[in-house]
Amino acid sequence: MTDLPLDQVRTLLAVVDAGTFDAAAAVLHVTPSAVSQRVKALEQRTGSVLVTRTKPVRVTGSGQVVVRFARRLAALERDARAELGMSGEPVRVPIAVNADSLSTWFLPALAGVVADPPICFELHREDQEHTTTLLREGRVMAAVTSSATPVQGCSVRPLGALRYLPLASPGFMARWVTGALRADLSAAPVVVFDDHDDLQDAFVRLLGGAGASALRHHVPASEMVVAAVAAGLGWGMVPEVQAAPGLRAGTLVPLVRDRPVDVPLYWQQWKLDLPALSTVAEAVAAAAASSLRGPGS
């Protein structure tokens, strides 16, 4: 394969991060014409269109490959500079993580990380079924995901399962759950995180139904989903650890007992020998082992 000139690769990354050729030129302290020429030369060298000239630019499939390479190259360069004592700057580790993990077990894992040079975390909140998209695009180094299939260039390790319970408030139960649960939930209001949240539909399908009702309240914050369910806005699937206080207080009750939904979680990360990334991975795995459900538990 023809060599990829590093100045052209870095220019493409600047364009993608800045969003436009003009903005990238300001970041790189060159003219927009120079940026355009470098990207065009890189496209000629690779034989592929790498970005569409929209505002903001959009990365093509081939462009994603080059962008991933550029981000990994930048990470290796920062790591080498740190090991050589050439930089006192902290190491930046971008991670994609689902909202429920972020609100329960994940932040304590990061709080326990001790590294020299220090690590700065850049967290991207995304549904566990879509965090791999950020890995594929090269926007993060690692992700908590529900996918056991590794993204190209990444390794994967199981973390455990996050258990969800089907819950509602006592008042909601009295009003909406009066007969066969499957039929009741096909009409009852439901609380969801966002359009990607399929847990409630999956639960109703487990009961033999087609899915939850179309009467959906979107509450895009994990803690507020629990509050909305406790307030009686609708029923919902609540992480076990977040449900415990409400179950003890009686503000939350199970729709049915012994029918939890376990969502397996995995840690995917770049296949690079980066000490900072390895340190974070071990901390995350240790926290998951003590917080998530293991096989058969």
mmCIF file of C-alpha atoms in Angstrom:
data_model
loop_
_atom_site.group_PDB
_atom_site.id
_atom_site.type_symbol
_atom_site.label_atom_id
_atom_site.label_comp_id
_atom_site.label_asym_id
_atom_site.label_seq_id
_atom_site.Cartn_x
_atom_site.Cartn_y
_atom_site.Cartn_z
ATOM 1 C CA MET A 1 0.000 0.000 0.000
ATOM 2 C CA THR A 2 1.214 3.500 -0.795
ATOM 3 C CA ASP A 3 2.451 5.387 2.251
ATOM 4 C CA LEU A 4 0.041 7.823 3.854
ATOM 5 C CA PRO A 5 1.782 11.207 4.338
ATOM 6 C CA LEU A 6 1.329 12.156 7.972
ATOM 7 C CA ASP A 7 0.709 15.844 7.272
ATOM 8 C CA GLN A 8 -2.180 14.884 4.995
ATOM 9 C CA VAL A 9 -3.572 12.407 7.538
ATOM 10 C CA ARG A 10 -3.428 14.999 10.317
ATOM 11 C CA THR A 11 -5.094 17.537 8.051
ATOM 12 C CA LEU A 12 -7.979 15.176 7.344
ATOM 13 C CA LEU A 13 -8.430 14.635 11.087
ATOM 14 C CA ALA A 14 -8.451 18.387 11.667
ATOM 15 C CA VAL A 15 -11.148 18.795 9.008
ATOM 16 C CA VAL A 16 -13.302 16.083 10.575
ATOM 17 C CA ASP A 17 -12.910 17.474 14.096
ATOM 18 C CA ALA A 18 -13.380 21.104 13.086
ATOM 19 C CA GLY A 19 -16.275 20.358 10.743
ATOM 20 C CA THR A 20 -15.219 22.537 7.810
ATOM 21 C CA PHE A 21 -12.128 23.181 5.711
ATOM 22 C CA ASP A 22 -12.040 26.837 6.826
ATOM 23 C CA ALA A 23 -12.183 25.911 10.517
ATOM 24 C CA ALA A 24 -9.456 23.300 10.046
ATOM 25 C CA ALA A 25 -7.285 25.888 8.329
ATOM 26 C CA ALA A 26 -7.590 28.165 11.374
ATOM 27 C CA VAL A 27 -6.602 25.316 13.692
ATOM 28 C CA LEU A 28 -3.607 24.339 11.552
ATOM 29 C CA HIS A 29 -2.587 27.949 10.820
ATOM 30 C CA VAL A 30 -2.604 27.407 7.062
ATOM 31 C CA THR A 31 -4.873 28.616 4.271
ATOM 32 C CA PRO A 32 -8.144 26.856 3.394
ATOM 33 C CA SER A 33 -6.622 26.219 -0.028
ATOM 34 C CA ALA A 34 -3.723 24.321 1.562
ATOM 35 C CA VAL A 35 -6.155 22.199 3.579
ATOM 36 C CA SER A 36 -8.186 21.410 0.471
ATOM 37 C CA GLN A 37 -5.062 20.467 -1.485
ATOM 38 C CA ARG A 38 -3.825 18.125 1.255
ATOM 39 C CA VAL A 39 -7.152 16.333 1.560
ATOM 40 C CA LYS A 40 -7.465 16.059 -2.216
ATOM 41 C CA ALA A 41 -3.916 14.650 -2.443
ATOM 42 C CA LEU A 42 -4.755 12.095 0.254
ATOM 43 C CA GLU A 43 -7.901 11.078 -1.621
ATOM 44 C CA GLN A 44 -5.886 10.646 -4.806
ATOM 45 C CA ARG A 45 -3.315 8.567 -2.937
ATOM 46 C CA THR A 46 -5.978 6.291 -1.383
ATOM 47 C CA GLY A 47 -8.176 6.252 -4.474
ATOM 48 C CA SER A 48 -11.231 7.054 -2.367
ATOM 49 C CA VAL A 49 -13.405 10.006 -1.432
ATOM 50 C CA LEU A 50 -12.721 10.515 2.283
ATOM 51 C CA VAL A 51 -15.153 13.303 3.203
ATOM 52 C CA THR A 52 -18.193 14.845 1.567
ATOM 53 C CA ARG A 53 -17.907 18.602 1.143
ATOM 54 C CA THR A 54 -20.940 19.470 3.256
ATOM 55 C CA LYS A 55 -21.171 21.759 6.269
ATOM 56 C CA PRO A 56 -20.215 20.105 8.495
ATOM 57 C CA VAL A 57 -18.261 17.587 6.452
ATOM 58 C CA ARG A 58 -19.323 13.943 6.629
ATOM 59 C CA VAL A 59 -16.822 11.103 6.752
ATOM 60 C CA THR A 60 -17.183 8.312 4.197
ATOM 61 C CA GLY A 61 -16.486 4.660 4.955
ATOM 62 C CA SER A 62 -12.967 4.993 3.550
ATOM 63 C CA GLY A 63 -12.527 8.219 5.473
ATOM 64 C CA GLN A 64 -13.369 6.435 8.723
ATOM 65 C CA VAL A 65 -10.467 4.056 8.142
ATOM 66 C CA VAL A 66 -8.034 6.954 7.752
ATOM 67 C CA VAL A 67 -9.518 8.861 10.685
ATOM 68 C CA ARG A 68 -9.143 5.802 12.938
ATOM 69 C CA PHE A 69 -5.523 5.547 11.838
ATOM 70 C CA ALA A 70 -5.000 9.263 12.538
ATOM 71 C CA ARG A 71 -6.460 9.079 16.038
ATOM 72 C CA ARG A 72 -4.425 5.999 16.930
ATOM 73 C CA LEU A 73 -1.304 7.623 15.581
ATOM 74 C CA ALA A 74 -1.974 10.705 17.693
ATOM 75 C CA ALA A 75 -2.524 8.546 20.776
ATOM 76 C CA LEU A 76 0.753 6.670 20.203
ATOM 77 C CA GLU A 77 2.588 9.948 19.704
ATOM 78 C CA ARG A 78 1.208 11.393 22.962
ATOM 79 C CA ASP A 79 2.136 8.200 24.794
ATOM 80 C CA ALA A 80 5.696 8.260 23.432
ATOM 81 C CA ARG A 81 6.125 11.915 24.358
ATOM 82 C CA ALA A 82 4.933 11.192 27.888
ATOM 83 C CA GLU A 83 7.324 8.242 28.296
ATOM 84 C CA LEU A 84 10.206 10.389 27.049
ATOM 85 C CA GLY A 85 9.342 13.157 29.495
ATOM 86 C CA MET A 86 8.684 15.559 26.638
ATOM 87 C CA SER A 87 5.197 16.470 27.790
ATOM 88 C CA GLY A 88 3.715 17.264 31.149
ATOM 89 C CA GLU A 89 0.234 17.197 29.710
ATOM 90 C CA PRO A 90 -2.281 14.621 30.956
ATOM 91 C CA VAL A 91 -3.224 11.710 28.705
ATOM 92 C CA ARG A 92 -6.689 12.023 27.159
ATOM 93 C CA VAL A 93 -8.766 8.821 26.991
ATOM 94 C CA PRO A 94 -12.139 9.157 25.204
ATOM 95 C CA ILE A 95 -14.654 6.445 26.176
ATOM 96 C CA ALA A 96 -18.208 5.699 25.048
ATOM 97 C CA VAL A 97 -20.506 4.406 27.786
ATOM 98 C CA ASN A 98 -24.224 3.839 28.171
ATOM 99 C CA ALA A 99 -26.217 6.130 30.465
ATOM 100 C CA ASP A 100 -27.222 3.455 32.991
ATOM 101 C CA SER A 101 -23.628 2.306 33.512
ATOM 102 C CA LEU A 102 -22.564 5.942 33.779
ATOM 103 C CA SER A 103 -25.166 6.519 36.507
ATOM 104 C CA THR A 104 -24.342 3.395 38.502
ATOM 105 C CA TRP A 105 -21.008 1.561 38.488
ATOM 106 C CA PHE A 106 -18.788 3.216 35.867
ATOM 107 C CA LEU A 107 -17.745 6.530 37.450
ATOM 108 C CA PRO A 108 -16.421 4.895 40.654
ATOM 109 C CA ALA A 109 -14.238 2.726 38.414
ATOM 110 C CA LEU A 110 -12.658 5.792 36.838
ATOM 111 C CA ALA A 111 -12.303 7.549 40.187
ATOM 112 C CA GLY A 112 -9.999 4.762 41.331
ATOM 113 C CA VAL A 113 -7.579 5.145 38.422
ATOM 114 C CA VAL A 114 -4.152 6.405 39.470
ATOM 115 C CA ALA A 115 -1.686 7.106 36.663
ATOM 116 C CA ASP A 116 1.398 9.148 35.917
ATOM 117 C CA PRO A 117 1.029 11.211 33.811
ATOM 118 C CA PRO A 118 -2.558 11.726 34.946
ATOM 119 C CA ILE A 119 -5.454 10.674 32.715
ATOM 120 C CA CYS A 120 -8.226 12.984 31.548
ATOM 121 C CA PHE A 121 -11.432 11.142 30.665
ATOM 122 C CA GLU A 122 -13.625 12.285 27.802
ATOM 123 C CA LEU A 123 -16.920 10.445 28.207
ATOM 124 C CA HIS A 124 -19.430 10.047 25.388
ATOM 125 C CA ARG A 125 -22.883 8.943 26.525
ATOM 126 C CA GLU A 126 -24.563 6.589 24.075
ATOM 127 C CA ASP A 127 -26.896 3.598 24.165
ATOM 128 C CA GLN A 128 -25.019 0.350 24.810
ATOM 129 C CA GLU A 129 -26.105 -0.953 21.398
ATOM 130 C CA HIS A 130 -24.631 2.073 19.618
ATOM 131 C CA THR A 131 -21.378 2.806 21.479
ATOM 132 C CA THR A 132 -19.483 0.684 18.950
ATOM 133 C CA THR A 133 -20.388 3.245 16.302
ATOM 134 C CA LEU A 134 -18.112 5.748 18.032
ATOM 135 C CA LEU A 135 -15.345 3.129 18.112
ATOM 136 C CA ARG A 136 -15.828 2.399 14.427
ATOM 137 C CA GLU A 137 -15.595 6.100 13.623
ATOM 138 C CA GLY A 138 -12.427 6.408 15.682
ATOM 139 C CA ARG A 139 -13.958 8.984 18.022
ATOM 140 C CA VAL A 140 -13.247 6.952 21.170
ATOM 141 C CA MET A 141 -10.494 4.584 22.276
ATOM 142 C CA ALA A 142 -12.804 2.278 24.215
ATOM 143 C CA ALA A 143 -16.477 1.591 24.821
ATOM 144 C CA VAL A 144 -18.871 -0.206 27.136
ATOM 145 C CA THR A 145 -21.126 -2.016 24.694
ATOM 146 C CA SER A 146 -23.668 -4.823 24.419
ATOM 147 C CA SER A 147 -21.884 -6.165 21.323
ATOM 148 C CA ALA A 148 -19.607 -9.177 21.739
ATOM 149 C CA THR A 149 -18.387 -8.823 18.147
ATOM 150 C CA PRO A 150 -15.188 -6.746 18.132
ATOM 151 C CA VAL A 151 -14.971 -3.672 15.964
ATOM 152 C CA GLN A 152 -12.138 -3.955 13.454
ATOM 153 C CA GLY A 153 -8.865 -3.216 15.211
ATOM 154 C CA CYS A 154 -10.355 -3.667 18.688
ATOM 155 C CA SER A 155 -10.241 -6.323 21.385
ATOM 156 C CA VAL A 156 -13.272 -7.326 23.461
ATOM 157 C CA ARG A 157 -13.724 -8.718 26.974
ATOM 158 C CA PRO A 158 -16.940 -9.549 28.880
ATOM 159 C CA LEU A 159 -17.766 -7.357 31.879
ATOM 160 C CA GLY A 160 -20.930 -8.971 33.220
ATOM 161 C CA ALA A 161 -24.626 -8.186 32.927
ATOM 162 C CA LEU A 162 -26.592 -5.142 34.044
ATOM 163 C CA ARG A 163 -29.909 -6.370 35.460
ATOM 164 C CA TYR A 164 -33.136 -4.463 34.799
ATOM 165 C CA LEU A 165 -36.435 -4.892 36.659
ATOM 166 C CA PRO A 166 -39.906 -4.115 35.230
ATOM 167 C CA LEU A 167 -41.293 -1.569 37.706
ATOM 168 C CA ALA A 168 -44.091 0.932 38.238
ATOM 169 C CA SER A 169 -45.561 3.001 41.050
ATOM 170 C CA PRO A 170 -48.328 1.506 43.230
ATOM 171 C CA GLY A 171 -50.819 4.034 41.844
ATOM 172 C CA PHE A 172 -49.884 3.186 38.272
ATOM 173 C CA MET A 173 -50.327 -0.510 38.988
ATOM 174 C CA ALA A 174 -53.800 0.049 40.432
ATOM 175 C CA ARG A 175 -54.877 2.047 37.390
ATOM 176 C CA TRP A 176 -53.262 0.242 34.486
ATOM 177 C CA VAL A 177 -52.417 -3.340 35.509
ATOM 178 C CA THR A 178 -55.786 -4.963 36.176
ATOM 179 C CA GLY A 179 -55.804 -8.103 34.020
ATOM 180 C CA ALA A 180 -53.380 -10.009 31.808
ATOM 181 C CA LEU A 181 -50.036 -8.226 32.032
ATOM 182 C CA ARG A 182 -49.181 -8.650 28.336
ATOM 183 C CA ALA A 183 -52.440 -7.002 27.262
ATOM 184 C CA ASP A 184 -52.215 -4.276 29.911
ATOM 185 C CA LEU A 185 -48.673 -3.268 28.905
ATOM 186 C CA SER A 186 -49.705 -3.048 25.256
ATOM 187 C CA ALA A 187 -51.874 -0.058 26.227
ATOM 188 C CA ALA A 188 -50.232 1.364 29.365
ATOM 189 C CA PRO A 189 -47.947 4.431 29.219
ATOM 190 C CA VAL A 190 -44.255 3.586 29.267
ATOM 191 C CA VAL A 191 -41.124 5.558 30.149
ATOM 192 C CA VAL A 192 -38.175 5.221 27.751
ATOM 193 C CA PHE A 193 -34.751 6.844 27.667
ATOM 194 C CA ASP A 194 -34.805 7.696 23.954
ATOM 195 C CA ASP A 195 -35.736 6.252 20.577
ATOM 196 C CA HIS A 196 -32.927 3.688 20.845
ATOM 197 C CA ASP A 197 -34.234 2.301 24.156
ATOM 198 C CA ASP A 198 -35.664 -1.128 23.287
ATOM 199 C CA LEU A 199 -35.681 -2.671 26.781
ATOM 200 C CA GLN A 200 -39.368 -2.093 27.445
ATOM 201 C CA ASP A 201 -40.350 -3.551 24.073
ATOM 202 C CA ALA A 202 -38.042 -6.518 24.675
ATOM 203 C CA PHE A 203 -39.730 -7.208 28.013
ATOM 204 C CA VAL A 204 -43.218 -7.190 26.493
ATOM 205 C CA ARG A 205 -41.980 -9.496 23.737
ATOM 206 C CA LEU A 206 -40.752 -11.879 26.449
ATOM 207 C CA LEU A 207 -44.339 -11.970 27.680
ATOM 208 C CA GLY A 208 -45.504 -12.895 24.186
ATOM 209 C CA GLY A 209 -46.666 -9.454 23.088
ATOM 210 C CA ALA A 210 -45.609 -7.374 20.103
ATOM 211 C CA GLY A 211 -44.036 -4.623 22.189
ATOM 212 C CA ALA A 212 -44.821 -1.793 24.583
ATOM 213 C CA SER A 213 -47.519 0.735 23.800
ATOM 214 C CA ALA A 214 -47.074 3.764 21.562
ATOM 215 C CA LEU A 215 -47.845 6.014 24.538
ATOM 216 C CA ARG A 216 -44.218 6.746 25.391
ATOM 217 C CA HIS A 217 -42.630 9.357 27.605
ATOM 218 C CA HIS A 218 -39.039 10.148 26.579
ATOM 219 C CA VAL A 219 -36.877 11.006 29.591
ATOM 220 C CA PRO A 220 -33.218 11.317 28.482
ATOM 221 C CA ALA A 221 -31.519 10.956 31.877
ATOM 222 C CA SER A 222 -31.047 7.683 33.736
ATOM 223 C CA GLU A 223 -31.883 9.021 37.206
ATOM 224 C CA MET A 224 -34.921 10.872 35.852
ATOM 225 C CA VAL A 225 -36.254 7.687 34.242
ATOM 226 C CA VAL A 226 -36.377 6.160 37.735
ATOM 227 C CA ALA A 227 -38.044 9.308 39.101
ATOM 228 C CA ALA A 228 -40.589 9.326 36.272
ATOM 229 C CA VAL A 229 -41.535 5.700 36.938
ATOM 230 C CA ALA A 230 -41.815 6.345 40.684
ATOM 231 C CA ALA A 231 -43.999 9.392 39.969
ATOM 232 C CA GLY A 232 -46.440 7.230 38.024
ATOM 233 C CA LEU A 233 -45.764 8.679 34.593
ATOM 234 C CA GLY A 234 -45.411 5.179 33.162
ATOM 235 C CA TRP A 235 -43.814 1.809 33.774
ATOM 236 C CA GLY A 236 -40.238 1.110 32.806
ATOM 237 C CA MET A 237 -37.197 -1.139 33.034
ATOM 238 C CA VAL A 238 -35.027 0.154 35.880
ATOM 239 C CA PRO A 239 -31.456 -0.942 36.699
ATOM 240 C CA GLU A 240 -31.539 -3.154 39.789
ATOM 241 C CA VAL A 241 -29.155 -0.983 41.784
ATOM 242 C CA GLN A 242 -31.191 2.168 41.076
ATOM 243 C CA ALA A 243 -34.437 0.367 41.914
ATOM 244 C CA ALA A 244 -33.367 -0.768 45.397
ATOM 245 C CA PRO A 245 -34.225 2.440 47.348
ATOM 246 C CA GLY A 246 -37.657 2.727 45.737
ATOM 247 C CA LEU A 247 -38.442 -0.938 46.319
ATOM 248 C CA ARG A 248 -37.517 -0.600 49.993
ATOM 249 C CA ALA A 249 -39.585 2.568 50.361
ATOM 250 C CA GLY A 250 -42.557 1.141 48.477
ATOM 251 C CA THR A 251 -42.543 3.889 45.828
ATOM 252 C CA LEU A 252 -41.679 1.256 43.232
ATOM 253 C CA VAL A 253 -43.253 -2.185 42.828
ATOM 254 C CA PRO A 254 -42.509 -4.966 40.328
ATOM 255 C CA LEU A 255 -44.951 -5.553 37.488
ATOM 256 C CA VAL A 256 -44.150 -9.232 37.850
ATOM 257 C CA ARG A 257 -41.639 -10.993 40.053
ATOM 258 C CA ASP A 258 -38.722 -13.119 38.880
ATOM 259 C CA ARG A 259 -38.741 -11.762 35.312
ATOM 260 C CA PRO A 260 -35.643 -9.547 35.163
ATOM 261 C CA VAL A 261 -33.893 -8.676 31.905
ATOM 262 C CA ASP A 262 -30.106 -9.038 31.966
ATOM 263 C CA VAL A 263 -28.144 -7.012 29.417
ATOM 264 C CA PRO A 264 -24.610 -8.403 28.888
ATOM 265 C CA LEU A 265 -21.967 -5.698 28.676
ATOM 266 C CA TYR A 266 -18.522 -5.849 27.069
ATOM 267 C CA TRP A 267 -15.437 -3.676 27.059
ATOM 268 C CA GLN A 268 -14.009 -2.992 23.619
ATOM 269 C CA GLN A 269 -10.795 -1.034 23.111
ATOM 270 C CA TRP A 270 -8.182 -0.282 20.499
ATOM 271 C CA LYS A 271 -5.521 -2.951 20.026
ATOM 272 C CA LEU A 272 -2.725 -0.599 20.998
ATOM 273 C CA ASP A 273 -0.102 -0.963 23.706
ATOM 274 C CA LEU A 274 -1.032 2.249 25.522
ATOM 275 C CA PRO A 275 -0.298 2.120 29.273
ATOM 276 C CA ALA A 276 -3.079 4.607 30.070
ATOM 277 C CA LEU A 277 -5.666 2.565 28.169
ATOM 278 C CA SER A 278 -4.532 -0.662 29.853
ATOM 279 C CA THR A 279 -4.768 0.988 33.285
ATOM 280 C CA VAL A 280 -8.314 2.148 32.590
ATOM 281 C CA ALA A 281 -9.338 -1.263 31.229
ATOM 282 C CA GLU A 282 -8.187 -3.050 34.379
ATOM 283 C CA ALA A 283 -9.998 -0.566 36.619
ATOM 284 C CA VAL A 284 -13.208 -0.954 34.615
ATOM 285 C CA ALA A 285 -12.996 -4.754 34.662
ATOM 286 C CA ALA A 286 -12.448 -4.790 38.442
ATOM 287 C CA ALA A 287 -15.413 -2.485 39.068
ATOM 288 C CA ALA A 288 -17.622 -4.509 36.741
ATOM 289 C CA ALA A 289 -16.703 -7.745 38.530
ATOM 290 C CA SER A 290 -17.998 -6.344 41.821
ATOM 291 C CA SER A 291 -21.014 -4.472 40.428
ATOM 292 C CA LEU A 292 -22.456 -6.462 37.527
ATOM 293 C CA ARG A 293 -24.086 -9.877 37.386
ATOM 294 C CA GLY A 294 -21.804 -12.759 36.500
ATOM 295 C CA PRO A 295 -22.868 -15.873 34.551
ATOM 296 C CA GLY A 296 -25.660 -17.702 36.359
ATOM 297 C CA SER A 297 -25.956 -15.122 39.172
#
